[in-house]
Every structure is written in structure tokens, then in C-alpha cells.
Short mmCIF file of C-alpha atoms in Angstrom, two decimals:
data_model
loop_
_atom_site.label_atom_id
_atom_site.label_comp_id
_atom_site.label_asym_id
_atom_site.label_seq_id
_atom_site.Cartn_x
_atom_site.Cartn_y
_atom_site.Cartn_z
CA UNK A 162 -35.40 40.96 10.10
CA UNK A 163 -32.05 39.57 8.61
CA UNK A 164 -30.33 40.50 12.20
CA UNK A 165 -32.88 38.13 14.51
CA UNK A 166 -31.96 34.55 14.19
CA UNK A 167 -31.21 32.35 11.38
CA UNK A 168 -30.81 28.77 10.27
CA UNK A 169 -30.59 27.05 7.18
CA UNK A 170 -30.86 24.07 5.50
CA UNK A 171 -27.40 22.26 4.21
CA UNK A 172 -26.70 18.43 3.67
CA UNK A 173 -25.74 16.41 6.40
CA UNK A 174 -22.28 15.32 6.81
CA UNK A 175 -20.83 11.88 8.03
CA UNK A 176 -21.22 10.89 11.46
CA UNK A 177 -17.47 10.75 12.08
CA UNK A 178 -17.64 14.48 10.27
CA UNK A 179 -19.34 15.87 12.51
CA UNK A 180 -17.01 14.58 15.58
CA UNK A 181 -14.18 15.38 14.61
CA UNK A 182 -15.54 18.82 13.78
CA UNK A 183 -17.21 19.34 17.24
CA UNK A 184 -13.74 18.21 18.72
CA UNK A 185 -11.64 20.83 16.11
CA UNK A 186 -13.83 24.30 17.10
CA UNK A 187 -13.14 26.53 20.15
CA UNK A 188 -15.85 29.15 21.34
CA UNK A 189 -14.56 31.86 23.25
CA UNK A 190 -15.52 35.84 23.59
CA UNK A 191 -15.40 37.96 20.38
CA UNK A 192 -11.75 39.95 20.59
CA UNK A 193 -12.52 43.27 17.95
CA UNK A 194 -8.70 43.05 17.47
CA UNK A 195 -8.69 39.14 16.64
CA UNK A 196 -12.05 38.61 15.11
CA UNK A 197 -13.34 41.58 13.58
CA UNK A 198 -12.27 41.55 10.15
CA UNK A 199 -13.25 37.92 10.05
CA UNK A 200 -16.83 38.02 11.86
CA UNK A 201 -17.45 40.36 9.01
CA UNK A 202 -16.57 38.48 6.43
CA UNK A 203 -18.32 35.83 7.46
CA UNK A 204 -22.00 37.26 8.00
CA UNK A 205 -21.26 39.33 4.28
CA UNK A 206 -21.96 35.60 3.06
CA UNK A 207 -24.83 34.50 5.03
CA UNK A 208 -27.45 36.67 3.38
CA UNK A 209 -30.63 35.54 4.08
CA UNK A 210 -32.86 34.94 0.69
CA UNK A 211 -33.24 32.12 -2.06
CA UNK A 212 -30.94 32.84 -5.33
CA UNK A 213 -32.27 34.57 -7.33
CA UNK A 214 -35.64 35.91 -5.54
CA UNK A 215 -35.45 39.56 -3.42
CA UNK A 216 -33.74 39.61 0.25
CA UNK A 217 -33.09 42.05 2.68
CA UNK A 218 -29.56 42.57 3.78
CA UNK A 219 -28.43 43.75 6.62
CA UNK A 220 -25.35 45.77 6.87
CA UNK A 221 -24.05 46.34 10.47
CA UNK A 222 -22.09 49.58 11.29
CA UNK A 223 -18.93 49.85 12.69
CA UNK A 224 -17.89 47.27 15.10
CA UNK A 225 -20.29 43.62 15.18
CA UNK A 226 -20.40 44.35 18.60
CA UNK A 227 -22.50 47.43 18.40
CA UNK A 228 -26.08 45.58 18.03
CA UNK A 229 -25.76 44.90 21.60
CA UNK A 230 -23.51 46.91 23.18
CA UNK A 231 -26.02 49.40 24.39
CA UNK A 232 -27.09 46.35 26.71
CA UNK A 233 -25.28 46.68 30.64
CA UNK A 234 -24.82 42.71 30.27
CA UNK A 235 -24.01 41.44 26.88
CA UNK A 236 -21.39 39.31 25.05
CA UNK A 237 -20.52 38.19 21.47
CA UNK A 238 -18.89 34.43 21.09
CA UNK A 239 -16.72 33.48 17.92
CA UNK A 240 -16.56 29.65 17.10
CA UNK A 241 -13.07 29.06 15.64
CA UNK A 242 -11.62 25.63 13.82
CA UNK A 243 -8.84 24.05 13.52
CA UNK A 244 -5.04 25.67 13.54
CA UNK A 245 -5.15 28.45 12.24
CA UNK A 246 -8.69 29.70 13.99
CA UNK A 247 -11.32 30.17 11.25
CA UNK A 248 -14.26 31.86 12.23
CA UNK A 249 -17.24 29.65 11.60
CA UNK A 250 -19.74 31.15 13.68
CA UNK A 251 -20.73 33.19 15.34
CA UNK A 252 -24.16 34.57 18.69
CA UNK A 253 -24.95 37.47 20.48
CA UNK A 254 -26.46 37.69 23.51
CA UNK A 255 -27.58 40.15 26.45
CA UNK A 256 -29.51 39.90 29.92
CA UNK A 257 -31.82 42.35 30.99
CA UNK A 258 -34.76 42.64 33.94
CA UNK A 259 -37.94 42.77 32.30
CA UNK A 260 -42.24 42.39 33.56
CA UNK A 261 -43.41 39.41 33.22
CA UNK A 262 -47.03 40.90 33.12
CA UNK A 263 -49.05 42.53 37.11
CA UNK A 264 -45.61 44.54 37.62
CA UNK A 265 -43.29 41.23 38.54
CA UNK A 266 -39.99 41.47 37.33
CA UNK A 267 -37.35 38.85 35.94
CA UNK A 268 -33.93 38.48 34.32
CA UNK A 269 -34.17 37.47 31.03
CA UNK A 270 -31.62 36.43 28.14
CA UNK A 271 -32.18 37.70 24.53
CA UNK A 272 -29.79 35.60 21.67
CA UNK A 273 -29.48 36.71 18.33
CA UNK A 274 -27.11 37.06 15.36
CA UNK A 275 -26.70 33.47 15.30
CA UNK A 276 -24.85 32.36 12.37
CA UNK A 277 -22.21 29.83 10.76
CA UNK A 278 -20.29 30.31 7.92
CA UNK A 279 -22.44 28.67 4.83
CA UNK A 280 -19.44 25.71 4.11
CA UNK A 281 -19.88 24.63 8.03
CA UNK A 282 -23.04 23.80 8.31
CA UNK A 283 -25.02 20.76 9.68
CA UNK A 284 -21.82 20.07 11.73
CA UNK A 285 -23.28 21.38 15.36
CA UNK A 286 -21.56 24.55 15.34
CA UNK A 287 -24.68 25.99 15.82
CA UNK A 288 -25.54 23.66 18.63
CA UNK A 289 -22.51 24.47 20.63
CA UNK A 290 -22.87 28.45 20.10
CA UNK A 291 -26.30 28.41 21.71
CA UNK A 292 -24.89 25.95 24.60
CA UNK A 293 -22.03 28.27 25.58
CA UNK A 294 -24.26 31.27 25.65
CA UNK A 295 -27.00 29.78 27.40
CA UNK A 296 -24.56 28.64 30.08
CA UNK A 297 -22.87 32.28 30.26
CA UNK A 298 -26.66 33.54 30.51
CA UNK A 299 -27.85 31.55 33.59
CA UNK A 300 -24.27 32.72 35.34
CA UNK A 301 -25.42 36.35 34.75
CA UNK A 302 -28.64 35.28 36.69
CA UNK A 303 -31.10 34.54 33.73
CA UNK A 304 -33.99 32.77 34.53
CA UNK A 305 -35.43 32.44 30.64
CA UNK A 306 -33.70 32.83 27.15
CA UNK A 307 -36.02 33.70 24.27
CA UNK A 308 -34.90 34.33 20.64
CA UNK A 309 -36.81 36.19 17.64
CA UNK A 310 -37.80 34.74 13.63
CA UNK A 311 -39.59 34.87 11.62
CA UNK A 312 -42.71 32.05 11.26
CA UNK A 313 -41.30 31.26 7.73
CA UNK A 314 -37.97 30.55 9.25
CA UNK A 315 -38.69 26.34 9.78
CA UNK A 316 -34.68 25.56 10.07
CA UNK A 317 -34.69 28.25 12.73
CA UNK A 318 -37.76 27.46 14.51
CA UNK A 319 -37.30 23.67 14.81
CA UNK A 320 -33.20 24.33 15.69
CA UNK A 321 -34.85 26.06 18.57
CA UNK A 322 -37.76 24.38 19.50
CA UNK A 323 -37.08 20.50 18.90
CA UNK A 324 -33.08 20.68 19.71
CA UNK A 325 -32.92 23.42 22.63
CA UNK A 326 -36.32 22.80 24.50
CA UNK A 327 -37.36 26.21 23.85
CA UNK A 328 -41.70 26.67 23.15
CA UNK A 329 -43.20 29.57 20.73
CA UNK A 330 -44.36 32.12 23.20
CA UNK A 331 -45.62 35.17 21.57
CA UNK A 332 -46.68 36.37 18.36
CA UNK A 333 -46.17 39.78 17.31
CA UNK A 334 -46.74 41.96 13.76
CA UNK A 335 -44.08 44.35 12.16
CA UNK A 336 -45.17 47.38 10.95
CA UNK A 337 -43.63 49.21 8.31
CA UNK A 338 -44.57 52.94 6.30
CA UNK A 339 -41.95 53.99 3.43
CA UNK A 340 -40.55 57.74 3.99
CA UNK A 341 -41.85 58.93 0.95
CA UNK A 342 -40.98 62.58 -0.90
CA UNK A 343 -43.71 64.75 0.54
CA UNK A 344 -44.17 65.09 3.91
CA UNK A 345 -47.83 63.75 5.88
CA UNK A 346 -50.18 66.38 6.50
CA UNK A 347 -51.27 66.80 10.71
CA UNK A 348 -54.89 67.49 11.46
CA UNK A 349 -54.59 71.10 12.74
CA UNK A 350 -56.59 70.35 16.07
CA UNK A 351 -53.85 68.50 16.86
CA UNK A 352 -50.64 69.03 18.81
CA UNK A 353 -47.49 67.40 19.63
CA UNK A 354 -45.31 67.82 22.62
CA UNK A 355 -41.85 66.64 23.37
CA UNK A 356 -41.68 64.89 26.60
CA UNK A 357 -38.69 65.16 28.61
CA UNK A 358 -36.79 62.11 29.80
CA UNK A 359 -38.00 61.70 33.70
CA UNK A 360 -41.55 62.48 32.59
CA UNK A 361 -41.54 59.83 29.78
CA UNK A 362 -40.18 57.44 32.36
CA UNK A 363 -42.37 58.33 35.33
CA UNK A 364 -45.37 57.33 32.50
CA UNK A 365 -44.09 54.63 31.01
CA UNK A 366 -43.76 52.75 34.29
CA UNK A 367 -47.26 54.01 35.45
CA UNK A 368 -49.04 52.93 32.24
CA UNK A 369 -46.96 49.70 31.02
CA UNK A 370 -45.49 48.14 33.78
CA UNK A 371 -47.91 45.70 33.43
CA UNK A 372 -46.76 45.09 29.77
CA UNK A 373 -44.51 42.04 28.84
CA UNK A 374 -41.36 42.32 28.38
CA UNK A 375 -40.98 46.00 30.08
CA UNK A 376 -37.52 46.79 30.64
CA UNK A 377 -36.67 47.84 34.09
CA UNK A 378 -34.08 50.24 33.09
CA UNK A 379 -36.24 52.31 30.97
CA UNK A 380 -34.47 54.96 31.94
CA UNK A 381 -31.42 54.11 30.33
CA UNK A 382 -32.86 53.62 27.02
CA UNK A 383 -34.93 56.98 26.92
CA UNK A 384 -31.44 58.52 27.78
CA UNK A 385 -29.56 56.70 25.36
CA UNK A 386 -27.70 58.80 22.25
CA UNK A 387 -30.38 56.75 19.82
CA UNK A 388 -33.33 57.39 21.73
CA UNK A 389 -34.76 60.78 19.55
CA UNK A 390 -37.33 61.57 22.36
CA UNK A 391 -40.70 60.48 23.37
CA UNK A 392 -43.64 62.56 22.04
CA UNK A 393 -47.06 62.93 22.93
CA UNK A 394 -49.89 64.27 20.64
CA UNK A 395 -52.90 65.78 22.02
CA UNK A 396 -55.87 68.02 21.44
CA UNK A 397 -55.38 71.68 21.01
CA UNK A 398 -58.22 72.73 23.29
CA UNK A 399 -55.99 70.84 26.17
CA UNK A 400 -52.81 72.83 25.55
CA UNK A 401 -54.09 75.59 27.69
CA UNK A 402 -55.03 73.36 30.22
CA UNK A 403 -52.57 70.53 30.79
CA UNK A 404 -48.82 71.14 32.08
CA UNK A 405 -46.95 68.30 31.53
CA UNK A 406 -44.78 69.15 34.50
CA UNK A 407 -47.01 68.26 37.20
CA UNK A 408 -46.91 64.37 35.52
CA UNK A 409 -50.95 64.72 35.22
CA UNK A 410 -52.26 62.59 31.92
CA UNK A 411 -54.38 64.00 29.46
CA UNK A 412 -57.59 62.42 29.51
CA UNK A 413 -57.36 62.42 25.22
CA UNK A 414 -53.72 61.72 24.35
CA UNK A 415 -51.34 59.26 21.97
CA UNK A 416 -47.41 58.86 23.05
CA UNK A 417 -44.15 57.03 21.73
CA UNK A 418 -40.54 57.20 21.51
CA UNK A 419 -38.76 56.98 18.24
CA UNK A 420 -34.71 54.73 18.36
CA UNK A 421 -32.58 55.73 15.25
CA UNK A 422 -31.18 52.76 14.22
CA UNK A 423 -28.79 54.38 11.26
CA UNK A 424 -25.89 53.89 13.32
CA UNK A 425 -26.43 50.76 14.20
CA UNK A 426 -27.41 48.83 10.86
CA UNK A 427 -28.78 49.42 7.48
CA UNK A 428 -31.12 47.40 5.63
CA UNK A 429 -31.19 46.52 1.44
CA UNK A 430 -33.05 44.76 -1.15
CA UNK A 431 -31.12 42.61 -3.09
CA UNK A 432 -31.89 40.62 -5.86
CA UNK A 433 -34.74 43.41 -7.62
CA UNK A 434 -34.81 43.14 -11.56
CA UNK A 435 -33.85 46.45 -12.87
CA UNK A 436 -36.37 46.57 -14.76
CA UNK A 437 -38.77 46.99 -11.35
CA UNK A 438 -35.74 49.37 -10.09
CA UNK A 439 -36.62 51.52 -13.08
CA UNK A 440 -40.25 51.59 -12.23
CA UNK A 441 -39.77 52.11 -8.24
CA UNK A 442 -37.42 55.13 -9.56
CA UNK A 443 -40.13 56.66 -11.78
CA UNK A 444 -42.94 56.95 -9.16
CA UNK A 445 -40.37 58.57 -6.72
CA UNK A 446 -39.90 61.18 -9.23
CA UNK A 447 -42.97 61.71 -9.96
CA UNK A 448 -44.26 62.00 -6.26
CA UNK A 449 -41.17 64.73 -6.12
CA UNK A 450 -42.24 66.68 -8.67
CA UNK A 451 -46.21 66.82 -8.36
CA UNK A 452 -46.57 66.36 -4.60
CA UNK A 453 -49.75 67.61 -3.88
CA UNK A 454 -51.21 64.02 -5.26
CA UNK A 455 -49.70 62.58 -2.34
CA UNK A 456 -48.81 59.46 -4.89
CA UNK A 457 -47.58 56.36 -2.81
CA UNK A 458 -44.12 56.47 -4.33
CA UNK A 459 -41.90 53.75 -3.96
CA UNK A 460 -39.23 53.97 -1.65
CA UNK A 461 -35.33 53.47 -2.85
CA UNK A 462 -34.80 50.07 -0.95
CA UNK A 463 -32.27 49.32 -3.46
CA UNK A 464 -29.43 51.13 -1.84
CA UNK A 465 -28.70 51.05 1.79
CA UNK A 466 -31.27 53.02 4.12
CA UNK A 467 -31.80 52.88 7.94
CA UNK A 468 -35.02 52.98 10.23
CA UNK A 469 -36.90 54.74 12.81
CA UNK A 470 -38.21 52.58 15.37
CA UNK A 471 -41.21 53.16 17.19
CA UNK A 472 -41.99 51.95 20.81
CA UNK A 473 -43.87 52.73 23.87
CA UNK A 474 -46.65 53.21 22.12
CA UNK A 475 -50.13 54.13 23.72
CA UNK A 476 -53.28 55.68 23.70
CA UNK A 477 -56.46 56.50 25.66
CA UNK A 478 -59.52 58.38 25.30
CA UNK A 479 -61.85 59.81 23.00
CA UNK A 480 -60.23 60.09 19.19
CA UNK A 481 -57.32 58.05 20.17
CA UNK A 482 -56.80 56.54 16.77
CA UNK A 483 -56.49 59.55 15.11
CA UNK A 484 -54.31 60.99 17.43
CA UNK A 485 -52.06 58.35 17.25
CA UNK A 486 -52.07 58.66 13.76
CA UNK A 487 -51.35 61.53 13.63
CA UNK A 488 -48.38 60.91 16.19
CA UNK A 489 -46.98 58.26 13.62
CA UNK A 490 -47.12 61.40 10.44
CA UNK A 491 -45.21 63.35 12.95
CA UNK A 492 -42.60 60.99 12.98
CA UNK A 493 -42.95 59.81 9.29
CA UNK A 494 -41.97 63.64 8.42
CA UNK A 495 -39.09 63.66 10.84
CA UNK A 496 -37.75 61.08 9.36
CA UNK A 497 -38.14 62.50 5.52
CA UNK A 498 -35.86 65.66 7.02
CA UNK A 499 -33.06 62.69 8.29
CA UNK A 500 -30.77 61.94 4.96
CA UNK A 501 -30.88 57.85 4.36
CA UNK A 502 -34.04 56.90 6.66
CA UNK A 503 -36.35 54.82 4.80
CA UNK A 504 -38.78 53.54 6.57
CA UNK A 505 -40.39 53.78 9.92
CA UNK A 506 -41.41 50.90 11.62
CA UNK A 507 -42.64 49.12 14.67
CA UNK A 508 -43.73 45.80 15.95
CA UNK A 509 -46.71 45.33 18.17
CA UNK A 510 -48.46 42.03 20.00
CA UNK A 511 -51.44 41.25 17.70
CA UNK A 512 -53.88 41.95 20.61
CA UNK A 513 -52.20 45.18 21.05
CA UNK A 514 -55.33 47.83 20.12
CA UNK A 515 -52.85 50.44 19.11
CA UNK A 516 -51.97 48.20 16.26
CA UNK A 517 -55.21 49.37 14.25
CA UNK A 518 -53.96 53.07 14.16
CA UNK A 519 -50.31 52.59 12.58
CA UNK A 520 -50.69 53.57 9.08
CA UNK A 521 -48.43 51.24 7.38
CA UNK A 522 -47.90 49.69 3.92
CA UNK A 523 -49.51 46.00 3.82
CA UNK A 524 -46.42 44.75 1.42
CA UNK A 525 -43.41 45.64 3.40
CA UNK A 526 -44.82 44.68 6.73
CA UNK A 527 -45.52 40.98 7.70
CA UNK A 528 -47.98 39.70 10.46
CA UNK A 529 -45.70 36.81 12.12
CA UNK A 530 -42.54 37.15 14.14
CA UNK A 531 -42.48 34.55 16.50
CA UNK A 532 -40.57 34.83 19.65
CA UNK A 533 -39.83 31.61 21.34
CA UNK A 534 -38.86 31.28 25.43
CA UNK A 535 -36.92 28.70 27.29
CA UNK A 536 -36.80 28.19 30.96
CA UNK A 537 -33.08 28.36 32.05
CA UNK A 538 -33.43 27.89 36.10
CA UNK A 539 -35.12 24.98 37.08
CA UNK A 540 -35.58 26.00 40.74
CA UNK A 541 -37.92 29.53 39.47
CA UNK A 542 -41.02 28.60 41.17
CA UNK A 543 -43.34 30.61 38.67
CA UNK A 544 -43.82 29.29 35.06
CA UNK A 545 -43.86 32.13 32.88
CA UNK A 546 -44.44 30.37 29.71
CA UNK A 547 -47.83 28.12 30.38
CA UNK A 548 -49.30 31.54 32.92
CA UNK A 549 -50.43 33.13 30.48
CA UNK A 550 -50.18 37.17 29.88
CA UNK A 551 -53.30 39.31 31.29
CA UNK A 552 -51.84 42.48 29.18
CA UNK A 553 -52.72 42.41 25.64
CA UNK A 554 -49.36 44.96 25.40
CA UNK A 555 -45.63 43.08 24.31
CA UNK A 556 -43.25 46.13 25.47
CA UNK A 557 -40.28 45.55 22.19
CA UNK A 558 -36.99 47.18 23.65
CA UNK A 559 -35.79 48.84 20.47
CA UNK A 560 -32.52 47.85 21.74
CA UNK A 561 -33.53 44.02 20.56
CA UNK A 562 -34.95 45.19 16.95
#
């Protein structure tokens, strides 16, 4: 995704450039009053995507602040140059307590957004952006930073890797199913229940504690404003048996919880021929008006459209696939009654097993988003990056995506 981290290639200025440049730009704390307006500008031009060939925009809403503001610990940082303070560039970050993997716990750092304006590049803007946020990480109590790309992102990759010190951890796939015009049928032996918050928690941290990357405050996501419930599909022939109260798990069951990103970003594809815009258009209408063939209609990525995110997920027991399946159509038809949501999507480790029971469309989603980790205190006695994982589950906080 365009909102993970970025880097491109530009020509490399003079030595002497590039000092006086380092010596000319400030970082300090994003002020909405000072820098908003600008910040804004400045990402509008650093679409990522080769002229001329499709990209995917991203269009945050409201404030720039609001991808991470749903974080306890987080901070923006503006680099400004020169006089007059242009806004060159720009980093998020956020520290949270997440499992490691066998229930042990650790303060992380997540960075993202980071971008410079496309005329001040290749002058270590970049460079210094990451430096001041790393630093303002290990005061909150980090012990590793990790950042998010994709594998075809080199500039990003190697910023990361060869200039920071950081190593490519973990590779996970993103998932994605258009909302299409017709909603997906559900196999009437199934059933799906609603889960309320302190039973979705008190599961979540009895089943994937021993994930990676499983937040600590779960509870504070599956209470958050964006969090549109955790749901559970199983069997009819348990309904009469089971009773969620008591916190017993079916022995047959599928869960997740769905985020509503809308208000926090939208997503579009630039850069389509209209000629393939008329031809996307025609099998939507088409789908609309003889439903019943269930046509795979091509969704209208051509104007602004949010997602659903899906996480948590899980299954056990006989039919599981199907049930979680059938958990995702659920979902997919929730998300056809929600004006502007596109697409539903979710991003899973590749050893994850639930992986084989998304349905998803092959050409939107991609197989390779490589997270790379960085040891920030020296002095933590426990190497998380050459330990190895003994979960084949990556826990993605929706509040990252």
C-alpha cells in the first residue's frame, strides 16, 4: 500500500549539496496549525507509480495525523528548509507492546508515511527523518523498529536495510476481494454470531497470544469507533448448544474482526486508459442488472473507495475452511450495504493456514510485503530477529494497515 513506506530513485546531488542541505533543514513535531496545509501538499505529489502505467493513490482523510492517532504513543515529524520553513518531508511513527511469539511481550516501534518532497531528494532528508524518530522511539522505551513495503520497493528496501541496519524479518500476503453488485450467498447450515467486546478479547488472548506481533492492548482496538465487531460463524446444529457467554469455544468455528478504514484513507487507480474504464463500467452494469450469474464484475477503482480490513482471523475444527469462507461472504455483503467500500482485504503470514480459505481475486492481491526489524536497545538480552517464530500466525494490527 501507497501509505507503508516509500523511497525513490532521483539523481545525486554534489557533495557540498548535500551539506549544506543537511545543515539548512530542521525536524521538529508536526503542528496541524503550522504544517497541515503544507504536509498535504506535499504527499498530493509523491504518488507512488511510473508515468504513465496504473498506481494506487492514497488519499488521507481529515487531518495527516489521523493514520496514527488511534495509537496511545505516536508522533508525526515535519522536515523544514531554509527561511521560510518548506516542508520537505515528512514520518510517522507509534510504539506499542506486542508478542514476540510463547506469550513474551515487547515494545515495539512501527514507522511509516515516510516521504520527501520529489525536488529534495537524494539530499539525506530521508536519512535524518528516520534518525530523529528512531531516537524519539527508544526514549518511549522501544526495543525494535520495523517498517512495511512492498518487495518491489528496492529504493525502500535497501534505504532501510543497507543505510539503517535494519534485516527483512517477515513475509506476509495481502489479500484482496472486490465488493461487487450482488451480494455472496451463505451456506444455510451456517450461522454467524456477533461477539461482544470482552468475549472477543478474552479469545483472542487465549488463542493468539502466541502470535507475532499481538498487541497487548487488544482491548482498545476491539473498542475503538473503527472496529465494526468481531464475528464468529459456526454450525447451526451448535446454536442450541453453545452460549457464548460462558467463554466456552465451539469445537467447529471461524472468527474475525472487521476495521473500517473509510475514515481514515481512501484508495484510487490512477493512470487507467478510458478505454479499460469503459469496459470495467460495462461488466458492473451488467452484474447489476442480471445478478443471478454472479458475473465477476469489475469494481469502480477509478474513483475514490475505502476498505474493510480483516484481522484476528482463525479457525479450528472439522469444515473450518468453509466456515471461514463463509465468515469472509458475511463480511463481503456488509460491506456492499456500506456506500464507497470497495474492497475487503486482509494480510496474512504465508504459513498462516487460514490463508487458503480467503476467497480473494489473484490480480488485486500481491504475495510479498516485506516487513523489515531493527534492534534499537543494545542491552535487550533476547534477539528477536535471528530466534526464530514457533507460530506460523503474524497478528497485523489494523491500526498499522
Amino acid at each position: 500500500m501507497s501509505l507503508k513506506i516509500a523511497a525513490e530513485s532521483w539523481p545525486k546531488p554534489p557533495l557540498e549539496t548535500v551539506q549544506s542541505m543537511n545543515e539548512a533543514v530542521v525536524v521538529r513535531e508536526y503542528d496541524e496549525e503550522r504544517h497541515k496545509i503544507a504536509v498535504e501538499k506535499m504527499e498530493s505529489l509523491c504518488e507512488v507509480g511510473q508515468k504513465g502505467k496504473p498506481s494506487l493513490v492514497t488519499d488521507l482523510m481529515g487531518d495527516p495525523i489521523c493514520r496514527i492517532r488511534h495509537f496511545p504513543i505516536h508522533i508525526m515529524l515535519v522536515a523544514e528548509y531554509g527561511e521560510e520553513g518548506e516542508v520537505v518531508g515528512v514520518i510517522r511513527g507509534c510504539v506499542k507492546t506486542v508478542a514476540r511469539g510463547s506469550s513474551v511481550y515487547v515494545k515495539v516501534a512501527y514507522l511509516l508515511g515516510l516521504r520527501v518532497s520529489p525536488t529534495r531528494r537524494r539530499l539525506g532528508i530521508g536519512a535524518k527523518l528516520v534518525e530523529h524518530l528512531e531516537e524519539w522511539c527508544e526514549q518511549k522505551g522501544a526495543k525494535y523498529a520495523y517498517i512495511a513495503t512492498d518487495y518491489t520497493n528496492e529504493p525502500s528496501i535497501n534505504l532501510f536495510t543497507k543505510k539503517f541496519g535494519y534485516s527483512k524479518f517477515r513475509t506476509l500476503t495481502m489479500l484482496v476481494q472486490p465488493v461487487h453488485a450482488h451480494y455472496k450467498p451463505i451456506t444455510s447450515s451456517i450461522t454467524v454470531i456477533r461477539l461482544p467486546p470482552c468475549l472477543s478479547r478474552s479469545i483472542y488472548n487465549r488463542l493468539l497470544s502466541n502470535s507475532e506481533f499481538h498487541p497487548k492492548d487488544i482491548d482498545l482496538i476491539l473498542s475503538n469507533k473503527l472496529n465494526l465487531g468481531t464475528f464468529m460463524a459456526i454450525p447451526k446444529r451448535y446454536l442450541s448448544k453453545w452460549d457464548p457467554k460462558t467463554g466456552i469455544i465451539p469445537p467447529n468455528f471461524a472468527m474475525l474482526s472487521v476495521w473500517n478504514t473509510k475514515e481514515v484513507f481512501k484508495l484510487q487507480v490512477k493512470g487507467v486508459s478510458p478505454l479499460t474504464q469503459t469496459f470495467c463500467a460495462g461488466t458492473r452494469i451488467l452484474d447489476s442488472w442480471v445478478p443471478c450469474l454472479r458475473l465477476p464484475s469489475f469494481p469502480d477503482v477509478f474513483k475514490p473507495f475505502g476498505v474493510y480490513f480483516l484481522y484476528g482471523l482463525h479457525m479450528e475444527g472439522k469444515n473450518s475452511r468453509v466456515l471461514m469462507r463463509s465468515l469472509c461472504e458475511f463480511v463481503h455483503n456488509m460491506a456492499k450495504d456500506d456506500d464507497g467500500c470497495g474492497a475487503v482485504v486482509t494480510e496474512l503470514g504465508q504459513r498462516d493456514p487460514v490463508r487458503e480459505a480467503v476467497p480473494h481475486w489473484s490480480k488485486f492481491s500481491w504475495a510479498e510485503d516485506v516487513w523489515c526489524i531493527k534492534k534499537l536497545d543494545k542491552c535487550e538480552p533476547l534477539d528477536w530477529i535471528i530466534s526464530g517464530s514457533s507460530s506460523p500466525v503474524i497478528f497485523v494490527d489494523p491500526r498499522d494497515f
